[in-house]
Short mmCIF file of C-alpha atoms in Angstrom, two decimals:
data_model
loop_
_atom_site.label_atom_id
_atom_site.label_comp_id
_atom_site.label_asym_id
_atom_site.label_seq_id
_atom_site.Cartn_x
_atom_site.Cartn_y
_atom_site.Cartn_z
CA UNK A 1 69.42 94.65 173.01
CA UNK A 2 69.41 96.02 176.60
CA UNK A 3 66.30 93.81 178.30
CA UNK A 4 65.05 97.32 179.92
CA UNK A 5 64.08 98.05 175.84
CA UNK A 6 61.08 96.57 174.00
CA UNK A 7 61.11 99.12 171.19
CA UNK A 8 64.59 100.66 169.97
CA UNK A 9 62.79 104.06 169.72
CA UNK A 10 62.70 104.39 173.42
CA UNK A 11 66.39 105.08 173.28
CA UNK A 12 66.97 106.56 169.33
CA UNK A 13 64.08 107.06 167.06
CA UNK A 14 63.38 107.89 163.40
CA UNK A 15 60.39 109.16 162.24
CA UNK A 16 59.55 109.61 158.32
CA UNK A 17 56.90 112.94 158.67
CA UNK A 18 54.99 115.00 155.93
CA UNK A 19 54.80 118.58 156.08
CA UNK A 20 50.89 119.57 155.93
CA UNK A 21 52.05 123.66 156.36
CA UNK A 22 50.69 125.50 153.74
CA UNK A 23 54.04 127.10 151.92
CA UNK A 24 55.84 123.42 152.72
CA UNK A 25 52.70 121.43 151.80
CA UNK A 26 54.11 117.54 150.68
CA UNK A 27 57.85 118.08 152.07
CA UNK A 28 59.28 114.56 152.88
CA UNK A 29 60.78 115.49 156.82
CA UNK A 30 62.72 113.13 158.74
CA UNK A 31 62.36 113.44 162.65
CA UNK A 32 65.46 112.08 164.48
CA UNK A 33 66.33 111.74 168.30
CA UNK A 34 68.88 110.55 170.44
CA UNK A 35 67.96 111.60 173.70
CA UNK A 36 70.10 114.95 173.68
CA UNK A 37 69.81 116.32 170.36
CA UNK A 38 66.36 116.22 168.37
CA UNK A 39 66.98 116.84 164.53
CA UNK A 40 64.70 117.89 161.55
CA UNK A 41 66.21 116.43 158.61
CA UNK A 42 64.05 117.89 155.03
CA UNK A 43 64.71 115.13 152.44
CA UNK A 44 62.68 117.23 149.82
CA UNK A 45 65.46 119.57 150.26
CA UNK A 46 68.86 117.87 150.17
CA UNK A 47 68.64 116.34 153.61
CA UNK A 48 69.47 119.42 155.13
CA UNK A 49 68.89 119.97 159.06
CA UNK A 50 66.31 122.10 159.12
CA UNK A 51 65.30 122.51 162.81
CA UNK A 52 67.77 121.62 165.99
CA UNK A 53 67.05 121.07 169.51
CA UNK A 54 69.53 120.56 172.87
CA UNK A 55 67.60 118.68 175.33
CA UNK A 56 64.49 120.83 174.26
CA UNK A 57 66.06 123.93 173.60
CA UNK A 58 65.81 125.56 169.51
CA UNK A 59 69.29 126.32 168.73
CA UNK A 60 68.85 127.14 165.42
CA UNK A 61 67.78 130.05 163.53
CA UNK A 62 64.43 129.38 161.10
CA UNK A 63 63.63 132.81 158.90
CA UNK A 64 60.66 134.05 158.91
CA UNK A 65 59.80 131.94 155.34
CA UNK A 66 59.62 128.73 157.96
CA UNK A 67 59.36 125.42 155.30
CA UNK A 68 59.21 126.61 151.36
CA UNK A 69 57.95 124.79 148.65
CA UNK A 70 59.03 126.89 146.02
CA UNK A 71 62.29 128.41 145.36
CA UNK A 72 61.88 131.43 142.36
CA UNK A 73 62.93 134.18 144.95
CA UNK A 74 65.74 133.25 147.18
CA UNK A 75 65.25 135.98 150.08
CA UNK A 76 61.06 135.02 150.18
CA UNK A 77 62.21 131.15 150.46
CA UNK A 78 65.59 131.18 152.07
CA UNK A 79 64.23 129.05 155.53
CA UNK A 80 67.96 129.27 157.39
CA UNK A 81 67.81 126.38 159.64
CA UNK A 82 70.48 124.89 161.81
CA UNK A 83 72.28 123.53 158.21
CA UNK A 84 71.58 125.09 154.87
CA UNK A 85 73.88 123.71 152.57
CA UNK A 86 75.19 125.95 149.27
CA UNK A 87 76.52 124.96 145.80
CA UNK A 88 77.48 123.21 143.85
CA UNK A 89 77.53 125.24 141.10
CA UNK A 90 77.73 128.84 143.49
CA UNK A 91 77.87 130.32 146.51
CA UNK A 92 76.96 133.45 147.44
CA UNK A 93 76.02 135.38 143.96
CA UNK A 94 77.43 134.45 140.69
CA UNK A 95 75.48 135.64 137.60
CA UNK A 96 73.20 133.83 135.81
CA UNK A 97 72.64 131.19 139.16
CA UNK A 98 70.35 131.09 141.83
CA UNK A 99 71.92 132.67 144.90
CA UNK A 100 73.86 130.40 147.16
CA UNK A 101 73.25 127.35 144.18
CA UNK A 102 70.88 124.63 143.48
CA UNK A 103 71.75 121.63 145.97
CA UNK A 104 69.27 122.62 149.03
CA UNK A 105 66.72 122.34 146.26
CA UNK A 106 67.86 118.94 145.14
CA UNK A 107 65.68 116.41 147.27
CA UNK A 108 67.81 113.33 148.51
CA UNK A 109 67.00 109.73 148.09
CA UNK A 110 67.03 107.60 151.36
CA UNK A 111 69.66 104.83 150.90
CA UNK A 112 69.16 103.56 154.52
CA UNK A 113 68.73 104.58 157.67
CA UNK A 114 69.05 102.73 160.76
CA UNK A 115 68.27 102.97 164.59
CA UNK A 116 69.62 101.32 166.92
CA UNK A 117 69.91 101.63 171.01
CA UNK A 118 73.31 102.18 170.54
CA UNK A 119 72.61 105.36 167.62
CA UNK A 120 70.71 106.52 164.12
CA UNK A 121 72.82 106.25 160.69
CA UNK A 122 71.04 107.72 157.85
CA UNK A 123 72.54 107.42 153.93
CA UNK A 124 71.65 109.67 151.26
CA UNK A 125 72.19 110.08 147.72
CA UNK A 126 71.42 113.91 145.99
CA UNK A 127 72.11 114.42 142.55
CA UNK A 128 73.57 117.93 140.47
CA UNK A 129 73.08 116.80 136.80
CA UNK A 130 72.27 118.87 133.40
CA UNK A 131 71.88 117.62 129.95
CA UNK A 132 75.44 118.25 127.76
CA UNK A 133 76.49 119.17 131.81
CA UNK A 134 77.62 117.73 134.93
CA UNK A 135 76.23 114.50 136.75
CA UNK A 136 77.82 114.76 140.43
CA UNK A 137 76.53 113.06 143.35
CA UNK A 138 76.57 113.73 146.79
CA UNK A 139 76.30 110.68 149.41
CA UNK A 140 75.42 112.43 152.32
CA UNK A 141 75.72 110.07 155.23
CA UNK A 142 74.63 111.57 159.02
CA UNK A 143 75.64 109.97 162.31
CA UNK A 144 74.19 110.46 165.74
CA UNK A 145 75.82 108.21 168.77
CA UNK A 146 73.07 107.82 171.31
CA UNK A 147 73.07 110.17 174.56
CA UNK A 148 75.76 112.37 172.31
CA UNK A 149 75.48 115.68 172.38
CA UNK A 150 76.93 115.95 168.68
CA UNK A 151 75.77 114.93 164.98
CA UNK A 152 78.51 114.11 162.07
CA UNK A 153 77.59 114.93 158.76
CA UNK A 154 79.90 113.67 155.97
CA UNK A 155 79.74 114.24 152.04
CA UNK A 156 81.09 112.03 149.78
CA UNK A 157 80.93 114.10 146.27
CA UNK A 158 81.53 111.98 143.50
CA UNK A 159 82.03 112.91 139.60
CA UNK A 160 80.28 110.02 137.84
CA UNK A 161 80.81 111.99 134.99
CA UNK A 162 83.36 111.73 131.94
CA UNK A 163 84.83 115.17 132.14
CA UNK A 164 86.06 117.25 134.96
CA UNK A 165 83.70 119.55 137.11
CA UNK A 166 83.78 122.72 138.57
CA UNK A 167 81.68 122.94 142.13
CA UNK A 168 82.20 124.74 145.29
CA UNK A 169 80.84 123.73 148.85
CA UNK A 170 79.77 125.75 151.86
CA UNK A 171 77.60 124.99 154.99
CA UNK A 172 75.01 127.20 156.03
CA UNK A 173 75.73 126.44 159.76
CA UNK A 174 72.79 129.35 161.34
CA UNK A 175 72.13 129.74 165.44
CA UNK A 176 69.50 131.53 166.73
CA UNK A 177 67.29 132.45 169.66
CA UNK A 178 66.87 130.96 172.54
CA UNK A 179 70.56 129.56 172.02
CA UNK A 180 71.78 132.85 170.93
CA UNK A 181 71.57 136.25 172.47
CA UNK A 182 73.47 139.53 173.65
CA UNK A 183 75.61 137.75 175.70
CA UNK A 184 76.86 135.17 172.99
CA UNK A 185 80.76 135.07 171.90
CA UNK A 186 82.04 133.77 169.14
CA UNK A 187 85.73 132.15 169.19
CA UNK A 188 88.23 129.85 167.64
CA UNK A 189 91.36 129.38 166.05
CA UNK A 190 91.30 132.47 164.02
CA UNK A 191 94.21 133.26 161.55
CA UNK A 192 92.66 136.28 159.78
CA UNK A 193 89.34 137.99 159.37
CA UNK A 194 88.71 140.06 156.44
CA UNK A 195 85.13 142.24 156.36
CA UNK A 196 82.83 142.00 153.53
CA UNK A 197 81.45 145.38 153.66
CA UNK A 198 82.71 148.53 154.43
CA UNK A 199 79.56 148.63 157.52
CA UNK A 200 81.24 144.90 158.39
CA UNK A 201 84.71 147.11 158.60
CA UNK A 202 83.31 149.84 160.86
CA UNK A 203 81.74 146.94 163.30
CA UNK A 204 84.96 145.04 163.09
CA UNK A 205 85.62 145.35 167.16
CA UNK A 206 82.05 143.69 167.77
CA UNK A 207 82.71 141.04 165.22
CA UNK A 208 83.16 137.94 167.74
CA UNK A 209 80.07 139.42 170.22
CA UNK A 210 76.30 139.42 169.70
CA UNK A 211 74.77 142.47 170.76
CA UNK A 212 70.76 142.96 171.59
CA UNK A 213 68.37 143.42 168.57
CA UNK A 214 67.85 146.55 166.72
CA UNK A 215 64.97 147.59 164.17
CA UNK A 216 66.86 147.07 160.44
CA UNK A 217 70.36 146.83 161.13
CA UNK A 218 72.20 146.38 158.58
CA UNK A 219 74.08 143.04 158.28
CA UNK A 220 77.84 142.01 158.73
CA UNK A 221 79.50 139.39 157.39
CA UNK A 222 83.37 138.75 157.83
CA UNK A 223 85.88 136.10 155.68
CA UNK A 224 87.57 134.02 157.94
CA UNK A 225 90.71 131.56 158.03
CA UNK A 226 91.40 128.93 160.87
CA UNK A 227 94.28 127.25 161.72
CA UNK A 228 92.00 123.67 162.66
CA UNK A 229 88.50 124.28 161.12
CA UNK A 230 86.86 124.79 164.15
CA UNK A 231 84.44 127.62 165.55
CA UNK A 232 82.35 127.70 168.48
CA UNK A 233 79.50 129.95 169.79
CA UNK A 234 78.89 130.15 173.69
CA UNK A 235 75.67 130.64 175.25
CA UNK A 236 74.97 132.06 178.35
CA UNK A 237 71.30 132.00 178.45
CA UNK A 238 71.44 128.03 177.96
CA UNK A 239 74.83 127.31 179.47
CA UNK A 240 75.78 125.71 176.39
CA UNK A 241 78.99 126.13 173.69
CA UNK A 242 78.69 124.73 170.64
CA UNK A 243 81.32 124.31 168.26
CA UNK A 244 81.70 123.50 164.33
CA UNK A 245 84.02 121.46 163.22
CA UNK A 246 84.81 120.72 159.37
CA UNK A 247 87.35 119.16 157.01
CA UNK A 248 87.09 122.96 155.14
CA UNK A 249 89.05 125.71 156.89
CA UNK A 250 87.85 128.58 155.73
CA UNK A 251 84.46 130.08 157.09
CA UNK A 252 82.28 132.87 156.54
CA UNK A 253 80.77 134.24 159.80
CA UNK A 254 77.63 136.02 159.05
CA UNK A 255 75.65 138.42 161.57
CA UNK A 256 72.27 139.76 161.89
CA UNK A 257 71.62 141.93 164.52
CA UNK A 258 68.19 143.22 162.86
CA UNK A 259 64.64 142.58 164.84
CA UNK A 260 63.32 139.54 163.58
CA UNK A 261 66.09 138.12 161.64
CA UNK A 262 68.11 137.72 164.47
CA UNK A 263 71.22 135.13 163.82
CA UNK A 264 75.01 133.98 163.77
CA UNK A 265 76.36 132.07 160.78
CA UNK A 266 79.37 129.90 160.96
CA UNK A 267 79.58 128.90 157.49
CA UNK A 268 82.79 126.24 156.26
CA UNK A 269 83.29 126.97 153.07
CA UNK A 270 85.34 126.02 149.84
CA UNK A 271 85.98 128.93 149.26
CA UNK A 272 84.91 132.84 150.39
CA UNK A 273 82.96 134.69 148.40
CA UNK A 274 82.39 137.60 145.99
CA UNK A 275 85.81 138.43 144.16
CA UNK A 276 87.66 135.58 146.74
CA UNK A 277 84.64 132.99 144.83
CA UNK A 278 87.48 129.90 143.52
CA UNK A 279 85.86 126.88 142.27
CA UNK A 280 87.45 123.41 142.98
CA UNK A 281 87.63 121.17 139.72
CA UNK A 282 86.88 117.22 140.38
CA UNK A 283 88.34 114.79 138.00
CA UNK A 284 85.64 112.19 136.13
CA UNK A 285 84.89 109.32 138.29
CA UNK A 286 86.89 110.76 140.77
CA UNK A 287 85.75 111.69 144.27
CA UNK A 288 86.46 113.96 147.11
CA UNK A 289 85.27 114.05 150.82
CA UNK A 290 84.09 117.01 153.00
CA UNK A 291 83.15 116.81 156.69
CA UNK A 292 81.30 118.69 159.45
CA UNK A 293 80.44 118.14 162.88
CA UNK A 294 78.22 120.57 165.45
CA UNK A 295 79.14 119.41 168.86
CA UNK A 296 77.57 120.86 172.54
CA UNK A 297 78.87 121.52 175.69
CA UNK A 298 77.95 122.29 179.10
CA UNK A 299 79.58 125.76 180.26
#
């Protein structure tokens, strides 16, 4: 221990919160810091990240829902956040399941979680499981080095099952004001982009630029392959790039433009969507491993 410290929290800290706002009233919150990034971690909802800040800064993009209890309409609970994660039994919509899947409204047991001066590691376990169905696990373990502008999430899926499983995996990866505005570009190492809609197709050209907000745009949403699983978003207005990295090369971006909902998605994903929507089969008691990492930069 560095002799300057008398209490590790001076230099990473965890904090194990309860929401008290009225729609998110009970919701087990973790608050985590390590002196560059500041993370809102929502254990009653998979330990997703719900809120993310650079040295003080929001980065990401919180709808206008904010924290949600309950989850019976998807577009009046839908929060965003900095990570949203979909599946495992859909993504995007798929008859007869909740749109974008069940897992954000899994809650996730704390295995452990340590800080240190040196960094916070934080283990969880969130279980998909049906009667006559599946029973797969997710060990969701996130890493924050101290003083690094970066956080590593990685997901350990594992079939404890005794038949194989179906799922499909993407991460709701959503930036918003003041990280993002008309100046933002989008980049990476893009193979092919395919739009969604035919309004996507005609907006093609602005795909990889933000633009200023306009009263009920409609939104665009493109398929998109990498080469290394990597995309990053620059912004101007902080002096900041940040860039997402994951084991899954194919992403969705998604783009609102609209007044009030105001946001870039870079989404890794199993697979794309709509008539591209391919689910991955998992053999029982088998297990497979998906990464992603959101790292800043100075520009």
């Amino acid at each position: 221990m560095d002799k300057r410290i008398g209490n590790v929290k001076q230099a990473c800290s965890i904090y194990h919160l309860e929401s008290r706002d009225p729609k998110g009233m009970g919701q087990e919150l973790l608050w985590l810091n390590n002196g560059v990034l500041t993370l809102l971690v929502n254990l009653s909802h998979c330990g997703d990240i719900h809120q993310l800040w650079h040295k003080g800064n929001n980065v990401s993009f919180l709808t206008k829902n904010g924290l949600v209890g309950e989850h019976s309409d998807f577009l009046k609970s839908f929060p965003a956040g900095m990570v949203y994660t979909c599946g495992l039994d859909a993504i995007g919509g798929v008859p007869g399941h909740y749109l974008h899947g069940n897992i954000h409204n899994t809650p996730a047991e704390v295995l452990s979680k340590e800080e240190t001066e040196t960094g916070i590691k934080l283990l969880l376990r969130i279980e998909d499981t049906a009667l006559f169905g599946d029973k797969l696990v997710l060990y969701r373990s996130l890493v924050l080095e101290a003083g690094d502008p970066a956080f590593h999430l990685e997901d350990r899926l594992v079939n404890e099952g005794f038949k194989d499983a179906k799922y499909c995996l993407l991460y709701h990866c959503n930036f918003g004001y003041p990280f993002l505005d008309e100046r933002s570009e989008i980049s990476g190492d893009i193979l092919a982009s395919e739009p969604r809609t035919p309004f996507a197709k005609q907006e093609v050209a602005k795909s990889l630029h933000m633009e200023a907000p306009v009263d009920g745009i409609e939104e665009t949403c493109y398929f998109v392959k990498t080469g290394n699983g990597s995309m990053s978003i620059t912004s101007p207005n902080l002096g900041l790039q940040a860039t997402v990295t994951s084991s899954l090369k194919d992403f969705v971006e998604w783009k609102s433009r609209a007044s009030g909902d105001y946001v870039v998605g870079l989404e890794p994903c199993t697979s794309h969507l709509d008539d591209h929507l391919a689910y991955r089969t998992i053999g029982a008691q088998k297990e497979e491993t998906h990464t992603l990492e959101i790292r800043f930069k100075q520009i």
